[in-house]
Coordinates of C-alpha atoms in Angstrom, one line a residue:
M603 CA 0.0 0.6 0.7
A604 CA 1.3 2.8 -1.1
R605 CA 0.9 6.9 -0.6
I606 CA -0.8 9.4 -2.5
A607 CA -0.7 12.7 -3.2
V608 CA -3.7 14.8 -6.2
I609 CA -3.8 17.7 -7.0
G610 CA -7.2 18.7 -7.4
A611 CA -10.4 17.4 -7.4
G612 CA -12.1 17.5 -10.3
M613 CA -14.3 14.8 -12.5
G614 CA -10.5 13.1 -13.5
A615 CA -8.9 13.2 -10.8
M616 CA -11.4 12.2 -8.0
A617 CA -11.8 8.8 -10.7
A618 CA -8.5 8.5 -9.9
A619 CA -8.3 8.8 -6.1
A620 CA -11.2 6.6 -6.3
R621 CA -10.1 3.6 -8.5
L622 CA -6.9 3.8 -6.7
A623 CA -8.4 3.6 -3.4
V624 CA -9.7 0.6 -4.3
A625 CA -6.8 -1.2 -5.0
G626 CA -5.4 -0.5 -1.3
H627 CA -3.4 3.1 -1.4
R628 CA -3.8 5.2 0.8
V629 CA -5.3 8.5 -1.5
T630 CA -4.8 12.5 -0.2
V631 CA -6.5 15.0 -2.5
Y632 CA -5.2 18.7 -2.4
E633 CA -7.9 21.6 -3.6
R634 CA -7.3 24.7 -4.0
S635 CA -11.0 25.7 -3.9
D636 CA -12.9 25.3 -0.9
T637 CA -14.8 22.7 -3.1
Y638 CA -14.9 19.2 -4.8
G639 CA -16.3 18.5 -9.1
G640 CA -14.1 20.9 -10.9
S641 CA -16.1 22.0 -14.1
L642 CA -19.2 20.5 -12.5
G643 CA -20.1 23.4 -10.6
Q644 CA -23.8 24.4 -9.6
H645 CA -24.3 28.4 -8.4
A646 CA -27.8 28.0 -6.6
E647 CA -29.2 31.7 -4.9
E648 CA -33.5 31.7 -3.9
G649 CA -34.3 28.2 -4.6
F650 CA -32.8 28.7 -8.4
A651 CA -29.5 26.5 -9.2
F652 CA -28.0 26.4 -12.7
D653 CA -25.6 24.5 -13.2
T654 CA -22.1 26.2 -14.7
G655 CA -20.4 23.5 -16.2
P656 CA -21.5 20.5 -19.0
G657 CA -25.3 20.3 -19.6
L658 CA -25.2 16.6 -20.5
L659 CA -23.8 13.9 -19.7
H660 CA -22.6 11.3 -22.7
L661 CA -21.5 7.9 -22.7
P662 CA -22.6 7.3 -19.1
A663 CA -20.6 4.2 -19.6
V664 CA -17.9 5.7 -18.4
H665 CA -19.0 6.6 -15.3
R666 CA -20.7 3.0 -14.3
D667 CA -18.1 1.3 -15.1
L668 CA -15.8 4.0 -12.5
F669 CA -19.2 3.3 -9.2
V670 CA -18.6 -0.9 -10.2
K671 CA -14.8 -0.5 -10.1
T672 CA -16.0 1.0 -7.2
G673 CA -18.0 -0.3 -5.1
K674 CA -21.0 -2.8 -4.3
E675 CA -23.6 0.2 -5.3
P676 CA -24.1 1.2 -8.9
L677 CA -24.6 4.8 -10.4
E678 CA -27.9 4.5 -10.3
R679 CA -28.6 3.4 -6.9
C680 CA -26.7 7.3 -7.1
V681 CA -27.7 9.6 -8.8
T682 CA -31.0 9.1 -10.7
L683 CA -30.0 9.0 -14.7
V684 CA -33.2 10.2 -17.6
Q685 CA -32.2 10.1 -21.3
V686 CA -33.4 13.3 -23.3
D687 CA -35.5 12.8 -25.3
P688 CA -35.4 14.7 -28.1
A689 CA -31.7 14.9 -27.2
S690 CA -31.7 18.1 -29.8
R691 CA -33.8 20.8 -31.2
H692 CA -31.5 23.0 -34.0
L693 CA -33.3 26.7 -34.4
F694 CA -31.6 27.5 -38.1
A695 CA -31.3 31.3 -39.1
D696 CA -34.1 30.9 -42.1
G697 CA -36.1 30.0 -39.7
T698 CA -36.2 26.3 -40.2
S699 CA -36.2 23.6 -37.4
V700 CA -35.4 20.0 -36.7
S701 CA -35.7 17.9 -33.3
L702 CA -33.4 14.7 -33.3
P703 CA -34.3 12.4 -31.3
N704 CA -32.1 10.3 -27.7
A705 CA -30.6 7.5 -29.7
S706 CA -31.6 6.5 -32.7
R707 CA -30.1 6.3 -35.6
A708 CA -33.3 6.0 -38.2
G709 CA -34.9 8.1 -36.4
T710 CA -32.5 11.1 -36.9
V711 CA -32.1 10.5 -40.8
A712 CA -36.2 10.7 -41.0
A713 CA -36.0 13.8 -39.2
L714 CA -34.1 15.7 -41.3
D715 CA -35.1 14.1 -44.1
T716 CA -39.1 15.9 -42.6
A717 CA -37.8 18.9 -41.4
L718 CA -35.0 19.8 -44.2
G719 CA -35.8 18.3 -47.4
G720 CA -33.8 17.4 -50.8
G721 CA -32.1 14.1 -48.8
A722 CA -30.7 16.2 -45.7
G723 CA -31.1 12.6 -43.5
A724 CA -29.7 10.5 -46.0
K725 CA -27.0 12.7 -46.7
W726 CA -26.0 12.6 -42.4
G727 CA -26.9 8.6 -42.4
A728 CA -24.1 8.4 -44.8
F729 CA -21.8 10.8 -42.6
L730 CA -22.4 9.0 -39.7
D731 CA -21.8 5.4 -40.9
R732 CA -18.3 7.2 -42.5
A733 CA -17.1 8.7 -38.4
R734 CA -18.6 5.3 -37.3
D735 CA -15.9 4.1 -39.7
A736 CA -13.4 6.3 -37.8
W737 CA -15.0 5.6 -34.4
D738 CA -13.9 2.1 -34.6
R739 CA -10.6 2.4 -35.9
S740 CA -9.5 5.8 -33.1
R741 CA -11.1 4.1 -30.2
R742 CA -9.3 1.9 -28.2
P743 CA -6.0 3.9 -29.3
L744 CA -7.5 7.1 -28.6
L745 CA -9.9 6.3 -25.3
E746 CA -8.7 3.2 -24.5
E747 CA -5.0 3.2 -24.1
P748 CA -2.1 4.9 -22.4
L749 CA -0.9 7.5 -25.3
R750 CA 1.0 5.0 -26.9
P751 CA 5.5 6.2 -27.1
D752 CA 4.8 6.1 -31.1
W753 CA 1.7 8.5 -30.8
Q754 CA 2.1 10.2 -34.6
V755 CA 0.7 6.8 -35.7
L756 CA -2.2 8.5 -33.9
G757 CA -1.4 11.9 -36.4
R758 CA -3.0 10.5 -39.4
D759 CA -6.9 10.9 -39.4
P760 CA -8.9 7.4 -39.1
Y761 CA -11.8 9.5 -41.1
P762 CA -13.0 7.2 -44.7
A763 CA -13.0 11.6 -46.6
E764 CA -15.1 10.7 -49.7
E765 CA -12.9 11.6 -52.5
R766 CA -14.6 14.1 -54.6
R767 CA -13.1 14.0 -58.2
R768 CA -12.9 17.6 -60.3
L769 CA -12.4 17.8 -63.1
L770 CA -9.3 18.6 -64.7
R771 CA -7.9 18.9 -61.2
P772 CA -7.0 16.6 -58.3
A773 CA -9.1 15.2 -56.6
R774 CA -10.3 16.2 -52.6
R775 CA -11.1 15.1 -49.6
A776 CA -12.3 16.4 -46.8
G777 CA -9.8 17.5 -43.9
T778 CA -11.1 19.2 -41.4
V779 CA -15.3 19.5 -40.1
A780 CA -16.1 22.4 -41.7
E781 CA -14.5 20.7 -45.4
I782 CA -17.0 18.2 -44.4
G783 CA -19.8 20.1 -44.3
A784 CA -19.1 21.8 -47.4
W785 CA -18.1 19.2 -49.6
E786 CA -20.3 15.7 -47.7
L787 CA -22.7 17.5 -47.0
A788 CA -22.9 20.3 -48.9
E789 CA -26.2 21.0 -46.6
P790 CA -26.0 24.7 -45.4
R791 CA -27.6 23.5 -42.0
L792 CA -26.4 19.8 -42.3
A793 CA -22.6 21.9 -42.3
A794 CA -23.9 24.1 -39.7
L795 CA -24.9 21.2 -37.0
L796 CA -22.0 19.6 -37.8
D797 CA -20.6 22.8 -36.7
G798 CA -22.2 23.3 -33.4
Y799 CA -21.4 19.7 -32.8
A800 CA -17.1 21.1 -33.0
L801 CA -18.2 24.3 -30.9
A802 CA -19.8 22.6 -28.4
Y803 CA -15.7 21.6 -27.8
G804 CA -14.6 24.1 -28.0
L805 CA -13.1 23.1 -31.1
D806 CA -12.6 25.3 -34.2
P807 CA -14.5 23.9 -37.5
S808 CA -12.3 25.3 -39.6
R809 CA -8.8 23.5 -38.1
A810 CA -10.4 20.3 -36.1
P811 CA -9.7 17.1 -37.9
A812 CA -12.1 14.6 -39.1
S813 CA -12.1 12.5 -36.8
A814 CA -13.6 15.1 -34.8
A815 CA -17.2 13.3 -36.8
L816 CA -17.0 11.2 -33.4
L817 CA -18.1 13.3 -31.3
P818 CA -21.7 13.7 -33.0
Y819 CA -21.5 10.4 -33.5
M820 CA -20.7 9.0 -30.2
E821 CA -23.2 10.9 -28.8
E822 CA -26.4 9.9 -31.8
T823 CA -25.3 6.2 -31.0
F824 CA -25.3 6.2 -26.9
G825 CA -27.5 8.7 -26.6
S826 CA -27.5 12.5 -24.1
W827 CA -28.3 12.1 -20.6
Y828 CA -29.6 14.2 -17.0
V829 CA -28.6 14.1 -14.4
M830 CA -31.6 14.9 -11.7
G831 CA -31.5 18.0 -9.2
G832 CA -28.7 19.1 -11.6
M833 CA -25.8 17.2 -13.0
R834 CA -23.7 18.6 -9.8
A835 CA -25.4 15.4 -8.2
L836 CA -23.0 13.0 -10.9
A837 CA -19.2 15.8 -8.3
R838 CA -21.8 14.7 -5.7
A839 CA -21.7 10.6 -6.0
V840 CA -18.1 10.2 -7.3
Y841 CA -17.7 12.5 -4.6
E842 CA -19.1 9.9 -1.9
R843 CA -17.7 7.0 -2.8
C844 CA -14.1 8.3 -2.5
L845 CA -15.4 8.7 0.7
A846 CA -16.9 5.2 0.8
R847 CA -12.9 4.1 0.0
K848 CA -11.5 6.1 2.3
V849 CA -10.6 9.2 0.0
E850 CA -9.1 12.1 1.9
F851 CA -9.9 15.2 1.0
V852 CA -7.7 18.5 1.5
L853 CA -9.8 22.0 0.1
G854 CA -8.1 24.8 0.6
A855 CA -5.3 23.8 0.3
E856 CA -3.0 25.6 -3.0
V857 CA -0.3 22.8 -4.1
A858 CA 2.4 24.9 -4.8
R859 CA 5.4 22.1 -6.6
V860 CA 5.8 19.0 -6.7
V861 CA 9.2 17.1 -4.3
E862 CA 11.9 15.3 -6.3
K863 CA 13.6 13.3 -4.3
D864 CA 16.3 10.2 -6.2
G865 CA 15.0 12.0 -9.4
R866 CA 11.1 10.5 -8.9
A867 CA 8.1 12.3 -7.3
A868 CA 8.2 12.4 -4.0
G869 CA 5.1 13.8 -3.0
V870 CA 3.7 17.5 -2.7
E871 CA 4.9 20.9 -0.9
L872 CA 1.5 23.6 -0.2
A873 CA 1.6 27.4 -0.9
D874 CA 1.9 26.9 3.2
G875 CA 5.0 25.1 3.0
T876 CA 3.6 22.2 4.6
V877 CA 4.8 18.9 2.5
A878 CA 3.1 16.0 2.2
E879 CA 5.4 12.8 1.3
A880 CA 3.6 10.7 -1.6
A881 CA 5.6 7.3 -3.5
H882 CA 3.1 9.2 -7.1
V883 CA 1.2 12.1 -7.5
V884 CA -2.0 13.0 -9.6
L885 CA -1.4 16.6 -11.4
G886 CA -5.6 17.3 -11.5
A887 CA -4.3 20.1 -13.5
R888 CA -2.7 22.1 -16.5
P889 CA 1.0 21.8 -15.3
W890 CA 1.6 25.1 -14.1
P891 CA 6.0 26.6 -14.7
G892 CA 7.8 26.2 -11.5
L893 CA 6.0 22.4 -11.5
V894 CA 8.6 20.3 -10.1
P895 CA 11.6 23.0 -10.1
G896 CA 14.3 23.2 -12.0
R897 CA 13.1 19.7 -14.4
E898 CA 11.5 19.4 -17.2
L899 CA 8.4 16.8 -17.9
W900 CA 8.1 17.0 -22.0
A901 CA 11.7 15.9 -23.9
D902 CA 11.0 17.3 -27.8
G903 CA 8.6 16.1 -30.1
D904 CA 6.5 14.6 -27.4
V905 CA 3.2 15.8 -28.0
A906 CA 2.6 18.2 -25.3
V907 CA 5.4 20.7 -26.6
R908 CA 3.4 20.5 -30.0
Q909 CA 0.5 20.8 -28.3
E910 CA -1.2 23.9 -31.2
T911 CA -4.8 23.6 -30.6
G912 CA -6.1 27.2 -29.5
A913 CA -8.1 27.6 -26.9
S914 CA -11.5 28.6 -25.7
G915 CA -13.4 28.4 -23.3
R916 CA -17.6 29.4 -22.0
F917 CA -20.4 32.7 -20.9
V918 CA -22.7 31.6 -19.3
V919 CA -26.1 33.1 -18.6
M920 CA -28.0 31.7 -15.7
L921 CA -31.8 32.7 -16.2
A922 CA -34.2 33.0 -13.1
L923 CA -37.8 32.5 -14.7
R924 CA -41.6 33.9 -14.3
G925 CA -44.2 31.8 -15.6
G926 CA -43.6 27.4 -15.3
R927 CA -42.1 25.4 -18.0
S928 CA -44.0 24.8 -21.2
A929 CA -45.2 21.2 -21.3
D930 CA -43.8 21.5 -25.0
A931 CA -40.1 23.1 -24.1
V932 CA -37.2 20.7 -25.2
H933 CA -34.3 20.6 -22.6
R934 CA -31.6 21.6 -25.4
T935 CA -32.2 23.4 -28.2
V936 CA -29.7 24.6 -30.3
V937 CA -29.7 27.9 -31.8
H938 CA -27.8 28.6 -34.9
P939 CA -25.4 32.3 -36.5
A940 CA -26.1 33.1 -40.3
D941 CA -22.8 33.1 -40.1
G942 CA -20.8 30.6 -38.9
A943 CA -17.9 30.9 -40.6
A944 CA -17.7 34.8 -38.6
E945 CA -18.3 33.8 -35.6
R946 CA -15.3 30.8 -35.1
E947 CA -13.1 34.1 -36.8
A948 CA -14.4 36.4 -34.0
V949 CA -14.3 33.0 -30.8
F950 CA -11.1 32.0 -32.4
G951 CA -9.2 35.5 -33.1
G952 CA -10.0 36.0 -29.7
R953 CA -13.2 38.3 -29.8
T954 CA -16.7 38.2 -29.4
A955 CA -18.9 37.1 -31.7
S956 CA -21.5 39.4 -32.8
H957 CA -23.9 36.5 -33.4
P958 CA -22.8 33.6 -32.0
T959 CA -23.9 29.8 -31.2
V960 CA -26.1 29.1 -28.3
T961 CA -27.8 26.6 -26.6
V962 CA -30.3 26.8 -24.2
L963 CA -31.0 24.4 -21.5
R964 CA -34.7 23.9 -20.6
P965 CA -34.8 21.5 -18.2
D966 CA -38.1 19.3 -16.8
D967 CA -36.0 19.6 -12.8
P968 CA -38.1 20.7 -10.1
A969 CA -34.4 20.5 -7.6
T970 CA -34.1 24.1 -10.4
R971 CA -36.7 25.8 -9.0
P972 CA -38.7 27.2 -6.2
D973 CA -42.4 25.9 -7.3
A974 CA -43.6 25.2 -10.9
E975 CA -44.6 28.5 -11.5
H976 CA -40.6 29.2 -12.1
E977 CA -38.4 28.0 -14.6
A978 CA -35.1 28.3 -14.5
V979 CA -32.5 29.1 -18.1
T980 CA -29.6 27.9 -19.0
L981 CA -27.7 30.1 -21.9
T982 CA -24.1 29.5 -22.9
A983 CA -21.5 30.4 -25.7
T984 CA -18.9 29.4 -26.5
V985 CA -15.5 32.2 -26.5
A986 CA -13.1 33.4 -26.5
P987 CA -10.8 32.9 -23.6
H988 CA -10.0 35.6 -20.7
G989 CA -7.0 37.7 -21.6
P990 CA -7.6 38.4 -25.1
V991 CA -11.3 40.0 -24.4
D992 CA -11.6 41.3 -21.3
W993 CA -14.3 39.9 -19.6
T994 CA -13.7 41.6 -16.0
D995 CA -15.6 44.1 -18.1
E996 CA -19.2 44.3 -16.9
A997 CA -20.2 46.1 -20.0
L998 CA -19.2 43.9 -21.7
R999 CA -20.2 41.4 -19.2
T1000 CA -23.4 43.2 -20.0
R1001 CA -24.2 43.8 -23.7
Y1002 CA -22.8 39.0 -24.5
A1003 CA -24.8 38.4 -21.8
D1004 CA -28.1 40.5 -23.9
T1005 CA -26.4 39.1 -27.1
L1006 CA -28.0 35.4 -25.8
I1007 CA -31.0 36.6 -24.3
D1008 CA -31.8 37.9 -27.8
A1009 CA -30.6 34.6 -29.1
A1010 CA -32.5 32.7 -27.3
D1011 CA -35.7 34.3 -27.6
A1012 CA -36.3 31.9 -30.9
A1013 CA -36.0 28.8 -28.3
V1014 CA -38.4 30.6 -25.8
P1015 CA -40.0 32.9 -27.0
G1016 CA -41.4 36.3 -24.9
L1017 CA -37.9 34.8 -23.3
R1018 CA -37.3 38.6 -22.4
E1019 CA -40.1 39.3 -20.7
R1020 CA -40.1 36.7 -18.2
V1021 CA -36.3 37.4 -16.4
L1022 CA -36.7 38.0 -13.0
R1023 CA -32.9 38.0 -12.0
T1024 CA -29.6 37.6 -14.5
R1025 CA -26.2 36.2 -13.6
V1026 CA -23.5 35.7 -15.8
R1027 CA -20.3 33.4 -15.6
T1028 CA -17.4 33.9 -17.7
P1029 CA -14.0 32.5 -18.5
A1030 CA -12.9 35.5 -16.1
E1031 CA -14.6 33.4 -13.3
T1032 CA -13.8 29.7 -14.2
A1033 CA -9.9 30.4 -15.2
A1034 CA -10.4 32.0 -10.7
D1035 CA -11.7 29.3 -9.4
T1036 CA -10.1 26.0 -11.4
G1037 CA -6.6 28.2 -12.6
A1038 CA -6.5 27.1 -15.7
D1039 CA -5.1 29.3 -17.8
G1040 CA -7.6 32.5 -19.0
G1041 CA -10.9 30.1 -18.0
A1042 CA -9.9 27.9 -21.3
V1043 CA -11.9 24.6 -21.4
P1044 CA -9.7 21.7 -22.8
P1045 CA -11.1 19.6 -26.0
P1046 CA -11.1 16.3 -26.0
A1047 CA -8.4 14.4 -27.8
L1048 CA -8.4 13.8 -31.3
A1049 CA -6.9 11.6 -34.0
G1050 CA -5.2 13.6 -37.2
A1051 CA -4.0 17.2 -37.9
A1052 CA -0.2 15.0 -36.8
G1053 CA -0.9 15.4 -34.0
V1054 CA -1.6 18.6 -32.1
F1055 CA -4.9 17.3 -31.2
L1056 CA -3.7 14.8 -29.0
H1057 CA -3.0 15.5 -25.4
A1058 CA -0.8 15.2 -23.1
A1059 CA 0.8 11.6 -21.7
N1060 CA -0.9 10.1 -18.3
R1061 CA 2.8 9.4 -17.9
T1062 CA 4.8 12.3 -17.7
R1063 CA 9.1 11.9 -17.8
L1064 CA 9.0 12.1 -14.0
P1065 CA 9.0 8.3 -12.6
G1066 CA 6.3 8.4 -10.2
L1067 CA 4.3 11.3 -11.7
L1068 CA 1.2 11.7 -13.4
L1069 CA -1.9 13.5 -15.2
A1070 CA -5.3 13.3 -14.7
G1071 CA -8.3 14.7 -16.3
G1072 CA -8.4 17.0 -19.1
W1073 CA -4.9 18.5 -20.0
S1074 CA -3.9 15.3 -20.2
H1075 CA -4.7 12.1 -22.2
P1076 CA -7.7 11.7 -23.7
G1077 CA -8.4 15.7 -23.5
G1078 CA -12.3 17.5 -21.9
G1079 CA -15.7 16.2 -21.6
L1080 CA -16.8 14.3 -18.6
A1081 CA -16.5 10.9 -20.3
H1082 CA -13.0 12.2 -20.9
A1083 CA -11.9 13.1 -18.0
G1084 CA -13.2 10.1 -16.3
M1085 CA -11.7 7.5 -19.4
S1086 CA -7.9 9.5 -18.1
G1087 CA -8.7 8.4 -14.1
A1088 CA -8.9 4.7 -15.0
L1089 CA -5.7 5.0 -17.2
V1090 CA -4.0 7.2 -14.2
A1091 CA -5.3 4.3 -12.2
G1092 CA -4.3 1.4 -14.1
T1093 CA -0.6 3.0 -14.5
V1094 CA 0.2 3.3 -10.9
V1095 CA -1.2 -0.4 -10.0
E1096 CA 0.0 -1.8 -12.5
G1097 CA 3.3 -0.1 -13.6
D1098 CA 4.4 -0.5 -17.3
A1099 CA 2.5 -4.1 -18.1
F1100 CA -0.6 -1.8 -18.0
R1101 CA -2.6 -2.0 -21.3
G1102 CA -6.2 -0.1 -21.5
S1103 CA -9.5 -1.5 -20.5
Q1104 CA -9.8 -4.6 -21.8

């Protein structure tokens, strides 16, 4: 039995902590803030409750596996999961709309054909076939195994893009999400639908490799789920599972550096100078300069050195509304702008988009509102991080909140007249709460693009120091963070023999 120090109480870090504790290790988690859960935060005020991070769970099998492997109580005994149906409604700038059913390929194809016409459903179905091939080719090495030393093989895009022959010119294949939309889907609304999936994960459609097709495939195949009580309830369940497995939490404890001894990680030093010895250290945050004084954690050519994915954050508007939730309300509506190219140029160019893609969440959950005569609604847009945009500017915050509310009126008619109270959360708050540079949100790892969309390996070049969470392999997102925790625990328990889940 070894003593293990975990830095951060995010979802990936807690997943690693619970698994390591079950394996017999003594685990202590040091968290700089006064709570756990990382991005799974919640704002509660006067009977209203709002998720401040992810609003839905995809690939719930990852968390089901965590609960099965760490105790006798399955996930569904600890939280109430509800499959959202329809999975999403999409409103396009030309006034058309489509509601996509949850985890129904045939239903999605039929809905797109009916709403958009012109064989739109068949085009999307054929795209999902190619996305499935990309999933099958990359799922294990990209998600279920530690990042291999010869990670360069993942630099090849697994998406089988269609070859487009052109008269007197070389054939072309889509290499990015935007090119799939333009060349393969060849329907502006379908292209906007695909762009929306990429943006929701913080990816620039004009740069994200075609392999990002596995993101809509994953959602549409495995479904979208809501946790009753808000997504914060999932964080609470993981935290309580850690406590039940004797994991110790030290909140309000900022780690200044990792202690190195005899060429390996030997513990952590807190900001107050306290040193806690450990045989292994798990970092559940993005590595910062001086984390290990005088030590380079990566060598030239490692993924972490080559990462060039850019960064984005989340702008969240929490609306307390008078009037109850209508019977025909949809849990998730995505309002697409007329000019997606202008939006991504602004977001990934360090500016605010005048017409952003806005996701409207209206959970049918009594725990989010004081009574049936009120409703809690959350609006979210992907934005540039704090720094390029000054998200502490009150005038900007108010103006941009109004921009999202104006867009969301298409999803909730008369929205502005119902507003009792508005609360805003920007990348500036994310940076303050989590320490993430600029409040950036890590995207999931993707194959292709010569590997620049991969994340740092869970094992660093300092023996005994491992990485978990969204800033490490296999990247950001609730499911991916959970996978990183499993990979870290397996690496500690099995050592060099560990090759991932079977």
